[in-house]
Amino acid sequence: MQVDEATVRRIARLARIRITDEEATSLQGELSGILDWVTQLDEVQTDGVEPMTRVIPMTLKKRADVVTDGDKADDIVKNAPASEDHFFVVPKVIE
Amino acid sequence: MSDVTRLTLADAREGLKKKQFSATELTQAFVKAIEAGNAALNAYVLPTPERALKQAAASDARLAKGTAGPLEGLPLGIKDLFCTAGVRTTACSNVLGEFTPTYESTVTQNLFDAGAVMLGKLNNDEFAMGSSNETSRFGPVVNPWRRKAASGALSNTNLVPGGSSGGSSAAVAADLCLGATATDTGGSIRQPAALTGTVGIKPTYGRCSRWGIVAFASSLDQAGPIAKTVRDAAVLLGTMASYDPKDSTSVDTPVPDYEAALGRSIKGLRVGVPKEYRVNGMSPEIDDLWQRGIAWLKAAGATVHDISLPHTKYALPAYYIVAPAECSSNLARYDGVRYGLRVPGEDLIDTYERTRAAGFGKEVRRRVLIGTYVLSAGYYDAYYLKAQKVRTLIKKDFDDAWSKVDVVLTPTTPSPAFGFGEKAGDPIAMYLEDIFTVTVNMAGLPGISVPGGLSGQGTPLGLQLIGKPFDEATLFSAAQVIEDAAGHFHVDNSWWVGAKG
């Protein structure tokens, strides 16, 4: 599986990670190497095999649909790089 | 008073009960040991001596009043992946900046409710991604063990302590705490335990709550202890494990008294030896270790059976699809908006991209990108779905084995501790460190690593026992037999005391 530079840039964009030109080149080799290595899974016959979705068979617990938590606005913005009146401050997104 | 830091957790518990020393004295001894030794080992990324002494004073008051908890006054180290209220928690990543949780992880809360004292936060690979503790933002951890020449002379070459819980394994091996919390996604408790002569157990998925633990791969992550002895590991897991409504994957089943399982006879225990673990190029000393483990269990009355786990070789490649996929999803939260680092950009997306580029280290970026790729449109079925199907087959291998055997015995790692940089250049060489441990995470099973001997160069080697779901008690019984036969392994030269980093 050969990953080209355009694919590396597309994936980095999807992952919201800025990469340098140099990284775009070195990542092609690294990602191709790892993806090549995992293609050995193609040897495994998996027709009719269910994908594993949970490790231990169990049904999810339910609880009454009532508020059990909250009133923690101070806590929630406490570690924010920028906040104002319990709001997170971000660069303008709508002109 | 002799050096109390050398005591096992269980012996320190006895010492406190018999008033041979106070919790404050015990804690002070560890605070001093960390001051003297941490510069060279870099096991702690944030020692918290003042908090520890305050907790110890409260423990002494409870011990005097007769209201002591099961871990009262016992000083522990906490991996920096566990959120600790009011104490900086970073997963050893720059992206978390100076993040200081306003809440406590369930596992650490359980420990503190039982009276445990926290000495500080322990180093780990960034977001627990690594097998050598070389990817931490705070720099690598050094293994207290060093190679010995045939003449007996100690080498000056530093070795890795394993990873990702390298701070936990090094701190326990160097007596910088009585025991430590750790987490294991592909081997991050058992592999570092094996490389440092300590005991580490990854319990069954769902045994410990994941609430408040920085998430890496949610279907694989489990917390567990690294300890000096099998007994200490049993004591710690007994307190760490609990059902927790805050983690929907935590399992509502009683936690047995693991200490009661120690010393229980293993007569008639059926031990499986999987032929697929005899990998090409396995070193003779690892094979010898394995044979010794088989002989010890036989001598204690167990029966040994050859078994087959045919999908073993596919566990690692499947893991390197599932784990990065889940990590790319979990790490999407680090956006520079709500907590941690922010690198301002031209607009919001540019801010995200700059923040994540600056905040994530090389290995984390690599895994997020792999995960994004395998989950992206058109590739999901070929990679993620395929890997999850292979995972079903890996689990089925074990389900089939449990009709013939009660536990499985394997080496923990393919080789002893290695030097810095030896495997850092080649991601796949590093990934192969987890070849014997990763199947256990894929199947959600419990696994324990217990020291089995020393390599030709005088560094520790570990044996792994794998158990049925929620049968940690049998693992403790069998691990105790191995420990009794193999003995304890302690570094005999405290070269790090007073050494510079």
Coordinates of C-alpha atoms in Angstrom, one line a residue:
Chain A
M1 CA 0.0 0.0 0.0
Q2 CA 1.8 3.1 -1.2
V3 CA 0.6 6.3 0.3
D4 CA 1.4 9.4 -1.8
E5 CA 2.0 12.9 -0.7
A6 CA -1.5 14.1 -1.6
T7 CA -3.0 11.4 0.6
V8 CA -0.7 12.3 3.5
R9 CA -1.8 15.9 3.2
R10 CA -5.5 15.0 2.9
I11 CA -5.3 12.7 6.0
A12 CA -3.4 15.4 8.0
R13 CA -6.1 17.9 7.1
L14 CA -8.8 15.4 8.2
A15 CA -6.9 14.9 11.5
R16 CA -6.4 18.7 11.9
I17 CA -2.6 18.4 12.2
R18 CA -0.5 20.8 10.4
I19 CA 2.5 19.1 8.7
T20 CA 5.6 20.6 7.1
D21 CA 6.8 19.7 3.6
E22 CA 9.5 17.6 5.1
E23 CA 7.0 15.7 7.3
A24 CA 4.7 15.2 4.3
T25 CA 7.7 13.4 2.6
S26 CA 8.8 11.3 5.6
L27 CA 5.3 10.3 6.6
Q28 CA 4.7 8.8 3.1
G29 CA 7.3 6.1 3.9
E30 CA 6.3 5.6 7.5
L31 CA 2.6 5.3 6.8
S32 CA 3.2 3.0 3.8
G33 CA 5.4 0.8 5.9
I34 CA 2.8 0.3 8.6
L35 CA 0.0 -0.1 6.1
D36 CA 2.0 -2.7 4.2
W37 CA 2.7 -4.6 7.4
V38 CA -1.0 -4.8 8.4
T39 CA -2.0 -6.2 5.0
Q40 CA -1.0 -9.6 6.3
L41 CA -4.5 -9.6 7.8
D42 CA -5.7 -10.3 4.2
E43 CA -4.5 -13.9 4.8
V44 CA -7.2 -14.4 7.4
Q45 CA -10.5 -15.9 6.2
T46 CA -13.1 -13.7 7.9
D47 CA -16.2 -14.4 5.7
G48 CA -19.2 -14.8 8.1
V49 CA -17.2 -13.6 11.1
E50 CA -18.9 -11.0 13.2
P51 CA -16.7 -8.0 14.0
M52 CA -16.0 -7.7 17.7
T53 CA -17.9 -4.8 19.2
R54 CA -17.5 -5.6 22.9
V55 CA -15.0 -7.5 24.9
I56 CA -17.3 -8.9 27.6
P57 CA -20.9 -9.8 26.6
M58 CA -23.1 -7.5 28.7
T59 CA -26.1 -5.3 28.3
L60 CA -25.7 -1.6 29.0
K61 CA -27.1 -0.5 32.3
K62 CA -29.9 2.0 32.3
R63 CA -30.8 4.6 34.8
A64 CA -33.6 7.0 35.4
D65 CA -33.5 9.9 32.9
V66 CA -32.9 12.6 35.6
V67 CA -30.2 15.2 36.0
T68 CA -27.5 13.8 38.3
D69 CA -24.7 16.2 37.7
G70 CA -24.2 19.9 36.7
D71 CA -23.6 23.4 38.1
K72 CA -20.0 23.1 37.3
A73 CA -19.4 25.9 34.9
D74 CA -16.5 27.2 36.9
D75 CA -14.8 23.8 36.8
I76 CA -15.5 23.3 33.1
V77 CA -13.8 26.6 32.0
K78 CA -11.1 26.4 34.6
N79 CA -8.5 25.0 32.3
A80 CA -9.5 26.8 29.1
P81 CA -6.7 28.8 27.3
A82 CA -9.2 31.6 26.9
S83 CA -12.7 32.1 28.4
E84 CA -15.1 34.9 29.3
D85 CA -18.2 34.6 31.5
H86 CA -18.2 30.8 31.3
F87 CA -17.8 30.8 27.5
F88 CA -14.8 29.4 25.7
V89 CA -13.3 32.1 23.5
V90 CA -12.3 31.1 19.9
P91 CA -11.3 33.0 16.8
K92 CA -14.2 34.4 14.8
V93 CA -15.8 31.6 12.7
I94 CA -18.7 33.6 11.0
E95 CA -18.0 36.8 9.1
Chain B
M1 CA 15.3 2.1 61.7
S2 CA 16.4 0.2 58.7
D3 CA 15.6 1.5 55.2
V4 CA 11.8 1.3 55.1
T5 CA 11.7 2.1 51.4
R6 CA 13.0 -1.4 50.8
L7 CA 9.9 -3.0 52.4
T8 CA 7.2 -4.6 50.4
L9 CA 3.8 -2.9 50.6
A10 CA 2.5 -5.8 52.7
D11 CA 5.4 -5.6 55.1
A12 CA 5.0 -1.8 55.4
R13 CA 1.3 -2.3 56.2
E14 CA 2.4 -4.7 59.0
G15 CA 5.0 -2.2 60.2
L16 CA 2.4 0.6 60.4
K17 CA -0.1 -1.7 62.2
K18 CA 2.6 -2.7 64.8
K19 CA 3.6 0.9 65.2
Q20 CA 7.2 0.2 64.2
F21 CA 7.1 3.5 62.3
S22 CA 4.5 6.1 61.5
A23 CA 2.9 6.9 58.1
T24 CA 4.7 10.2 58.3
E25 CA 8.1 8.6 58.8
L26 CA 7.4 6.1 56.0
T27 CA 6.4 8.9 53.7
Q28 CA 9.4 11.1 54.6
A29 CA 11.7 8.2 53.8
F30 CA 10.2 8.0 50.3
V31 CA 10.2 11.8 49.8
K32 CA 14.0 11.7 50.6
A33 CA 14.6 8.7 48.3
I34 CA 12.8 10.6 45.4
E35 CA 14.9 13.8 46.1
A36 CA 18.1 11.8 45.9
G37 CA 17.2 9.4 43.1
N38 CA 14.7 11.0 40.7
A39 CA 17.2 13.3 38.8
A40 CA 19.0 10.2 37.3
L41 CA 15.9 8.0 36.8
N42 CA 13.3 10.7 35.8
A43 CA 10.5 8.4 37.1
Y44 CA 8.4 11.2 38.6
V45 CA 7.4 14.1 36.5
L46 CA 5.7 15.8 39.4
P47 CA 6.7 14.8 43.0
T48 CA 4.0 16.0 45.5
P49 CA 5.8 15.8 48.8
E50 CA 3.7 18.4 50.7
R51 CA 0.5 16.7 49.7
A52 CA 2.0 13.3 50.6
L53 CA 3.0 14.4 54.1
K54 CA -0.4 16.0 54.7
Q55 CA -2.1 12.7 53.6
A56 CA 0.4 10.8 55.8
A57 CA -0.5 12.9 58.9
A58 CA -4.2 12.2 58.3
S59 CA -3.4 8.5 58.0
D60 CA -1.5 8.6 61.3
A61 CA -4.6 10.2 62.9
R62 CA -6.8 7.4 61.5
L63 CA -4.3 4.7 62.5
A64 CA -4.4 6.1 66.1
K65 CA -8.2 6.3 66.1
G66 CA -8.5 2.7 64.8
T67 CA -10.3 3.8 61.7
A68 CA -7.5 2.9 59.2
G69 CA -8.4 1.8 55.7
P70 CA -6.9 -1.2 53.9
L71 CA -4.0 0.9 52.4
E72 CA -3.7 3.4 55.2
G73 CA -0.5 5.4 55.1
L74 CA 1.0 3.4 52.2
P75 CA 2.9 5.7 49.8
L76 CA 2.2 5.1 46.1
G77 CA 3.2 6.7 42.8
I78 CA 0.4 7.5 40.3
K79 CA 0.9 7.3 36.5
D80 CA 0.4 10.7 34.9
L81 CA -2.5 9.2 32.9
F82 CA -4.8 9.3 35.9
C83 CA -6.6 12.5 36.6
T84 CA -5.8 13.7 40.1
A85 CA -7.9 16.6 41.5
G86 CA -5.9 19.7 41.9
V87 CA -2.6 18.0 40.7
R88 CA -1.4 18.6 37.2
T89 CA -2.2 15.7 34.8
T90 CA -0.7 15.7 31.3
A91 CA -0.4 12.1 30.0
C92 CA 3.1 13.4 29.4
S93 CA 1.9 15.3 26.3
N94 CA 2.6 18.9 25.6
V95 CA -1.0 19.2 24.3
L96 CA -2.3 19.1 27.8
G97 CA -0.1 22.0 28.9
E98 CA -0.6 22.6 32.7
F99 CA -4.0 20.8 32.8
T100 CA -5.2 20.5 36.4
P101 CA -8.2 18.3 36.8
T102 CA -11.1 19.4 39.0
Y103 CA -12.0 15.8 39.5
E104 CA -10.4 12.6 40.6
S105 CA -10.2 9.3 38.6
T106 CA -12.2 6.5 40.1
V107 CA -9.1 4.3 40.5
T108 CA -7.2 6.9 42.4
Q109 CA -10.3 7.9 44.4
N110 CA -10.6 4.2 45.5
L111 CA -6.9 4.2 46.6
F112 CA -7.2 7.5 48.5
D113 CA -10.5 6.3 50.1
A114 CA -8.5 3.3 51.3
G115 CA -6.0 5.6 52.9
A116 CA -3.2 5.5 50.3
V117 CA -0.7 8.4 50.1
M118 CA 0.3 9.9 46.7
L119 CA 4.0 10.6 46.4
G120 CA 3.6 12.2 42.9
K121 CA 2.8 11.7 39.3
L122 CA 4.8 9.2 37.3
N123 CA 6.3 9.4 33.8
N124 CA 4.9 7.5 30.8
D125 CA 5.1 7.4 27.1
E126 CA 3.0 10.3 25.6
F127 CA -0.6 9.2 25.9
A128 CA 0.7 5.8 26.8
M129 CA 1.9 5.2 23.2
G130 CA 5.2 3.4 23.4
S131 CA 7.1 0.5 24.8
S132 CA 10.2 2.3 26.1
N133 CA 9.1 5.5 27.7
E134 CA 11.1 7.5 25.2
T135 CA 8.1 9.5 23.9
S136 CA 7.3 11.5 27.1
R137 CA 7.3 15.3 26.9
F138 CA 9.4 15.1 30.1
G139 CA 12.1 13.0 28.6
P140 CA 12.8 9.3 29.0
V141 CA 12.8 7.3 32.2
V142 CA 16.0 5.3 33.0
N143 CA 15.7 1.7 34.1
P144 CA 17.4 1.2 37.6
W145 CA 18.8 -2.1 36.2
R146 CA 22.0 -2.1 34.2
R147 CA 23.8 -4.8 32.3
K148 CA 26.6 -6.7 34.0
A149 CA 29.7 -7.9 32.3
A150 CA 30.9 -11.4 32.8
S151 CA 33.4 -10.0 35.3
G152 CA 30.5 -8.7 37.3
A153 CA 31.3 -5.0 36.5
L154 CA 28.2 -2.8 36.0
S155 CA 27.8 -1.2 32.6
N156 CA 27.3 2.6 32.5
T157 CA 24.8 2.2 29.6
N158 CA 21.3 3.3 30.5
L159 CA 18.5 0.9 29.6
V160 CA 14.8 1.6 29.0
P161 CA 12.4 0.7 31.7
G162 CA 9.8 -0.5 29.2
G163 CA 6.6 1.4 28.4
S164 CA 4.3 3.0 28.5
S165 CA 4.3 2.7 32.3
G166 CA 8.0 3.2 32.5
G167 CA 7.8 5.7 35.4
S168 CA 5.8 3.2 37.4
S169 CA 8.1 0.3 36.7
A170 CA 11.3 2.2 37.4
A171 CA 9.9 3.9 40.6
V172 CA 8.8 0.5 42.0
A173 CA 12.1 -1.2 41.1
A174 CA 14.2 1.6 42.6
D175 CA 12.1 1.8 45.8
L176 CA 10.8 5.3 45.1
C177 CA 7.3 4.1 46.1
L178 CA 5.7 0.9 47.6
G179 CA 3.6 0.4 44.5
A180 CA 2.3 2.3 41.5
T181 CA -0.7 2.6 39.3
A182 CA -0.3 1.9 35.6
T183 CA -2.4 1.3 32.5
D184 CA -2.2 -1.3 29.8
T185 CA -3.5 -1.0 26.2
G186 CA -1.2 -3.4 24.5
G187 CA 1.3 -4.5 27.2
S188 CA 2.0 -1.2 29.0
I189 CA 1.8 -2.8 32.5
R190 CA 3.3 -6.2 31.8
Q191 CA 6.2 -5.3 29.5
P192 CA 7.7 -2.6 31.8
A193 CA 7.2 -5.0 34.8
A194 CA 9.1 -7.7 33.0
L195 CA 12.0 -5.3 32.1
T196 CA 12.4 -4.1 35.7
G197 CA 11.9 -7.3 37.8
T198 CA 8.5 -6.2 39.2
V199 CA 5.1 -7.7 39.1
G200 CA 2.4 -6.1 36.9
I201 CA -1.2 -7.2 36.3
K202 CA -3.6 -6.1 33.6
P203 CA -7.0 -7.2 34.9
T204 CA -10.0 -8.2 32.7
Y205 CA -11.4 -5.4 30.6
G206 CA -14.1 -3.8 32.8
R207 CA -12.6 -4.8 36.1
C208 CA -11.2 -1.3 36.8
S209 CA -13.1 1.9 35.9
R210 CA -11.6 3.9 33.1
W211 CA -13.3 7.1 34.4
G212 CA -10.8 9.9 34.8
I213 CA -8.0 8.0 33.0
V214 CA -6.8 9.9 29.9
A215 CA -8.2 7.7 27.0
F216 CA -5.9 6.1 24.4
A217 CA -7.9 3.2 22.8
S218 CA -11.1 2.8 24.8
S219 CA -11.8 -0.9 23.9
L220 CA -8.3 -1.9 25.1
D221 CA -7.3 0.4 28.0
Q222 CA -7.3 -1.1 31.5
A223 CA -5.7 0.1 34.7
G224 CA -3.7 -2.1 37.0
P225 CA -0.9 -2.0 39.5
I226 CA 2.9 -2.5 39.2
A227 CA 4.2 -3.8 42.5
K228 CA 7.2 -5.4 44.2
T229 CA 5.6 -8.7 44.8
V230 CA 2.6 -10.8 43.8
R231 CA 1.0 -10.2 47.2
D232 CA 1.4 -6.4 46.8
A233 CA -0.2 -6.5 43.4
A234 CA -3.1 -8.5 44.8
V235 CA -3.6 -6.0 47.6
L236 CA -3.5 -3.0 45.2
L237 CA -5.8 -4.5 42.6
G238 CA -8.3 -5.4 45.3
T239 CA -8.7 -1.7 46.0
M240 CA -8.3 -0.3 42.4
A241 CA -11.0 -2.6 41.0
S242 CA -14.7 -1.6 41.4
Y243 CA -17.9 -1.3 39.5
D244 CA -18.4 2.3 38.5
P245 CA -21.6 3.7 37.0
K246 CA -19.5 6.5 35.5
D247 CA -17.8 3.9 33.1
S248 CA -20.5 2.1 31.1
T249 CA -17.9 -0.7 30.3
S250 CA -17.1 -1.3 33.9
V251 CA -18.5 -4.6 35.0
D252 CA -20.9 -5.0 37.9
T253 CA -19.4 -8.1 39.5
P254 CA -18.0 -8.6 43.0
V255 CA -14.2 -8.1 43.5
P256 CA -12.9 -11.2 45.3
D257 CA -10.4 -11.0 48.1
Y258 CA -7.3 -11.5 45.9
E259 CA -5.0 -11.8 48.9
A260 CA -6.9 -14.9 50.0
A261 CA -5.9 -16.5 46.6
L262 CA -2.2 -16.4 47.5
G263 CA -0.8 -19.6 48.7
R264 CA -3.9 -21.5 47.4
S265 CA -2.8 -24.9 46.0
I266 CA -2.5 -25.1 42.2
K267 CA -2.7 -28.9 42.3
G268 CA -4.6 -30.0 39.2
L269 CA -4.4 -26.6 37.6
R270 CA -4.3 -27.0 33.8
V271 CA -1.6 -24.8 32.2
G272 CA -1.6 -24.2 28.5
V273 CA 1.6 -23.6 26.5
P274 CA 0.8 -22.1 23.1
K275 CA 3.0 -23.2 20.3
E276 CA 2.5 -20.0 18.4
Y277 CA 4.4 -18.1 21.0
R278 CA 7.6 -19.9 20.1
V279 CA 8.4 -17.2 17.5
N280 CA 11.2 -17.3 15.1
G281 CA 14.5 -16.0 16.5
M282 CA 13.4 -16.3 20.1
S283 CA 16.5 -16.1 22.2
P284 CA 17.6 -19.3 24.0
E285 CA 17.5 -17.5 27.4
I286 CA 13.8 -16.6 26.9
D287 CA 13.1 -20.2 25.9
D288 CA 15.0 -21.4 29.0
L289 CA 12.9 -19.1 31.2
W290 CA 9.7 -20.4 29.7
Q291 CA 10.8 -24.0 30.4
R292 CA 11.7 -23.1 34.0
G293 CA 8.3 -21.6 34.4
I294 CA 6.7 -24.8 33.1
A295 CA 8.8 -26.9 35.5
W296 CA 7.9 -24.8 38.5
L297 CA 4.2 -25.0 37.9
K298 CA 4.5 -28.8 37.3
A299 CA 6.4 -29.2 40.5
A300 CA 3.5 -27.5 42.4
G301 CA 1.0 -30.0 41.0
A302 CA -0.2 -28.3 37.8
T303 CA -0.6 -30.3 34.5
V304 CA 0.9 -28.8 31.4
H305 CA -0.8 -29.0 28.0
D306 CA 0.3 -28.0 24.5
I307 CA -2.3 -25.7 23.0
S308 CA -2.8 -23.8 19.8
L309 CA -3.9 -20.2 19.5
P310 CA -3.8 -20.1 15.7
H311 CA -4.5 -16.3 15.2
T312 CA -1.7 -15.1 17.5
K313 CA 0.5 -13.7 14.6
Y314 CA -2.4 -11.5 13.5
A315 CA -2.9 -9.9 16.9
L316 CA -0.2 -7.2 16.5
P317 CA -1.2 -6.0 13.0
A318 CA -4.9 -6.0 14.0
Y319 CA -3.9 -4.0 17.1
Y320 CA -2.1 -1.5 15.0
I321 CA -5.4 -0.8 13.2
V322 CA -7.8 -0.8 16.2
A323 CA -5.6 1.1 18.6
P324 CA -4.7 4.0 16.2
A325 CA -8.3 4.2 15.0
E326 CA -9.6 4.6 18.5
C327 CA -6.8 7.0 19.4
S328 CA -7.5 9.2 16.5
S329 CA -11.1 9.4 17.7
N330 CA -10.2 9.9 21.4
L331 CA -7.5 12.5 20.7
A332 CA -9.9 14.6 18.6
R333 CA -10.8 16.4 21.8
Y334 CA -7.4 18.2 22.0
D335 CA -8.5 21.2 20.0
G336 CA -6.9 24.0 22.0
V337 CA -10.3 25.4 23.0
R338 CA -11.3 23.8 26.2
Y339 CA -8.1 22.9 28.0
G340 CA -4.4 22.5 27.5
L341 CA -2.2 24.1 24.8
R342 CA -3.4 26.6 22.3
V343 CA -1.3 27.9 19.4
P344 CA -3.2 30.8 17.8
G345 CA -3.7 30.6 14.1
E346 CA -5.4 32.7 11.4
D347 CA -8.8 31.1 12.0
L348 CA -10.3 28.3 14.0
I349 CA -9.2 25.5 11.8
D350 CA -5.7 26.9 11.6
T351 CA -5.7 27.1 15.4
Y352 CA -6.6 23.5 15.6
E353 CA -4.0 22.4 13.2
R354 CA -1.2 24.5 14.8
T355 CA -2.2 23.4 18.3
R356 CA -2.2 19.7 17.4
A357 CA 1.0 19.9 15.4
A358 CA 2.8 21.6 18.3
G359 CA 1.1 19.6 21.1
F360 CA 1.4 16.0 19.8
G361 CA 4.8 14.3 19.6
K362 CA 6.0 12.3 16.6
E363 CA 4.7 8.9 17.6
V364 CA 1.3 10.3 18.6
R365 CA 1.0 12.2 15.3
R366 CA 1.9 9.1 13.4
R367 CA -0.8 7.0 15.2
V368 CA -3.5 9.7 14.8
L369 CA -2.7 9.8 11.1
I370 CA -2.8 6.0 10.7
G371 CA -6.1 6.0 12.6
T372 CA -7.6 8.8 10.5
Y373 CA -6.5 6.9 7.4
V374 CA -8.0 3.5 8.3
L375 CA -11.3 5.2 9.4
S376 CA -11.6 7.4 6.3
A377 CA -14.2 7.0 3.7
G378 CA -13.6 3.9 1.5
Y379 CA -11.1 2.3 3.9
Y380 CA -13.2 1.5 6.9
D381 CA -14.3 -2.0 5.8
A382 CA -10.8 -2.9 4.5
Y383 CA -9.0 -2.0 7.7
Y384 CA -11.1 -1.4 10.8
L385 CA -13.9 -3.8 10.2
K386 CA -11.4 -6.5 9.0
A387 CA -9.3 -6.0 12.2
Q388 CA -12.4 -6.2 14.4
K389 CA -13.3 -9.5 12.7
V390 CA -9.8 -10.8 13.3
R391 CA -10.2 -9.8 16.9
T392 CA -13.3 -12.0 17.1
L393 CA -11.1 -14.9 15.9
I394 CA -8.3 -14.1 18.4
K395 CA -10.9 -14.1 21.2
K396 CA -12.3 -17.4 19.9
D397 CA -8.8 -19.0 20.0
F398 CA -8.8 -18.3 23.8
D399 CA -12.5 -19.4 24.3
D400 CA -11.6 -22.7 22.6
A401 CA -8.5 -23.0 24.8
W402 CA -10.4 -22.5 28.0
S403 CA -12.1 -25.9 27.5
K404 CA -8.7 -27.6 27.9
V405 CA -6.8 -25.3 30.2
D406 CA -7.3 -22.9 33.1
V407 CA -4.3 -20.5 32.5
V408 CA -1.8 -19.9 29.7
L409 CA 1.9 -19.5 30.3
T410 CA 4.2 -17.5 28.0
P411 CA 7.2 -15.2 28.3
T412 CA 6.2 -11.6 28.8
T413 CA 8.6 -10.1 26.2
P414 CA 10.8 -11.4 23.4
S415 CA 14.0 -9.9 25.0
P416 CA 15.2 -8.1 28.1
A417 CA 15.6 -4.3 28.5
F418 CA 17.2 -2.6 25.6
G419 CA 19.2 0.6 25.2
F420 CA 17.9 4.1 24.3
G421 CA 17.4 4.7 20.7
E422 CA 17.9 1.0 19.8
K423 CA 14.3 0.7 18.5
A424 CA 13.2 4.3 18.3
G425 CA 14.0 4.6 14.6
D426 CA 11.8 1.8 13.4
P427 CA 8.1 1.9 14.6
I428 CA 7.5 -1.8 13.7
A429 CA 10.6 -3.0 15.7
M430 CA 9.2 -1.1 18.7
Y431 CA 5.7 -2.5 18.1
L432 CA 7.1 -6.1 18.2
E433 CA 7.9 -5.5 21.9
D434 CA 4.3 -6.2 22.6
I435 CA 4.0 -9.4 20.5
F436 CA 3.3 -11.6 23.6
T437 CA 1.1 -9.1 25.5
V438 CA -1.1 -7.6 22.9
T439 CA -3.4 -10.7 22.3
V440 CA -4.5 -10.4 25.9
N441 CA -5.8 -6.8 25.3
M442 CA -7.5 -7.8 22.0
A443 CA -9.4 -10.6 23.8
G444 CA -10.0 -8.5 27.0
L445 CA -8.4 -11.1 29.2
P446 CA -6.4 -10.7 32.5
G447 CA -2.7 -11.1 32.3
I448 CA 0.1 -10.9 34.9
S449 CA 3.8 -10.6 34.5
V450 CA 6.0 -12.0 37.3
P451 CA 9.8 -12.0 37.4
G452 CA 11.2 -15.4 36.4
G453 CA 15.0 -14.8 36.3
L454 CA 17.8 -12.8 35.0
S455 CA 19.2 -12.6 31.5
G456 CA 22.8 -13.5 30.7
Q457 CA 23.6 -9.8 31.2
G458 CA 22.0 -9.7 34.6
T459 CA 18.8 -7.9 33.7
P460 CA 15.3 -9.1 34.6
L461 CA 13.0 -11.4 32.5
G462 CA 9.3 -11.9 33.0
L463 CA 6.8 -14.7 32.7
Q464 CA 3.3 -14.0 31.7
L465 CA 0.2 -15.9 32.9
I466 CA -3.1 -15.3 31.0
G467 CA -6.4 -16.2 32.6
K468 CA -10.1 -16.6 31.9
P469 CA -12.2 -13.4 32.1
F470 CA -12.5 -12.2 35.7
D471 CA -10.3 -15.0 37.0
E472 CA -7.5 -12.8 38.3
A473 CA -7.6 -14.9 41.6
T474 CA -6.2 -18.0 39.8
L475 CA -3.5 -15.8 38.2
F476 CA -2.4 -14.6 41.6
S477 CA -2.3 -18.2 42.9
A478 CA -0.2 -19.4 40.0
A479 CA 2.0 -16.3 40.0
Q480 CA 2.7 -16.8 43.7
V481 CA 4.0 -20.3 42.9
I482 CA 6.4 -18.8 40.2
E483 CA 7.5 -16.1 42.6
D484 CA 8.2 -18.6 45.4
A485 CA 10.3 -20.7 43.0
A486 CA 12.1 -17.9 41.2
G487 CA 12.7 -15.6 44.1
H488 CA 12.8 -11.9 44.2
F489 CA 14.9 -9.7 42.0
H490 CA 16.2 -6.5 43.4
V491 CA 18.7 -4.1 41.9
D492 CA 21.9 -4.6 44.0
N493 CA 23.5 -1.3 43.3
S494 CA 21.7 1.9 43.9
W495 CA 23.8 3.9 41.4
W496 CA 21.1 6.5 40.9
V497 CA 21.3 7.8 44.5
G498 CA 22.7 11.3 44.2
A499 CA 23.5 10.9 40.5
K500 CA 22.7 13.8 38.2
G501 CA 20.1 13.5 35.4

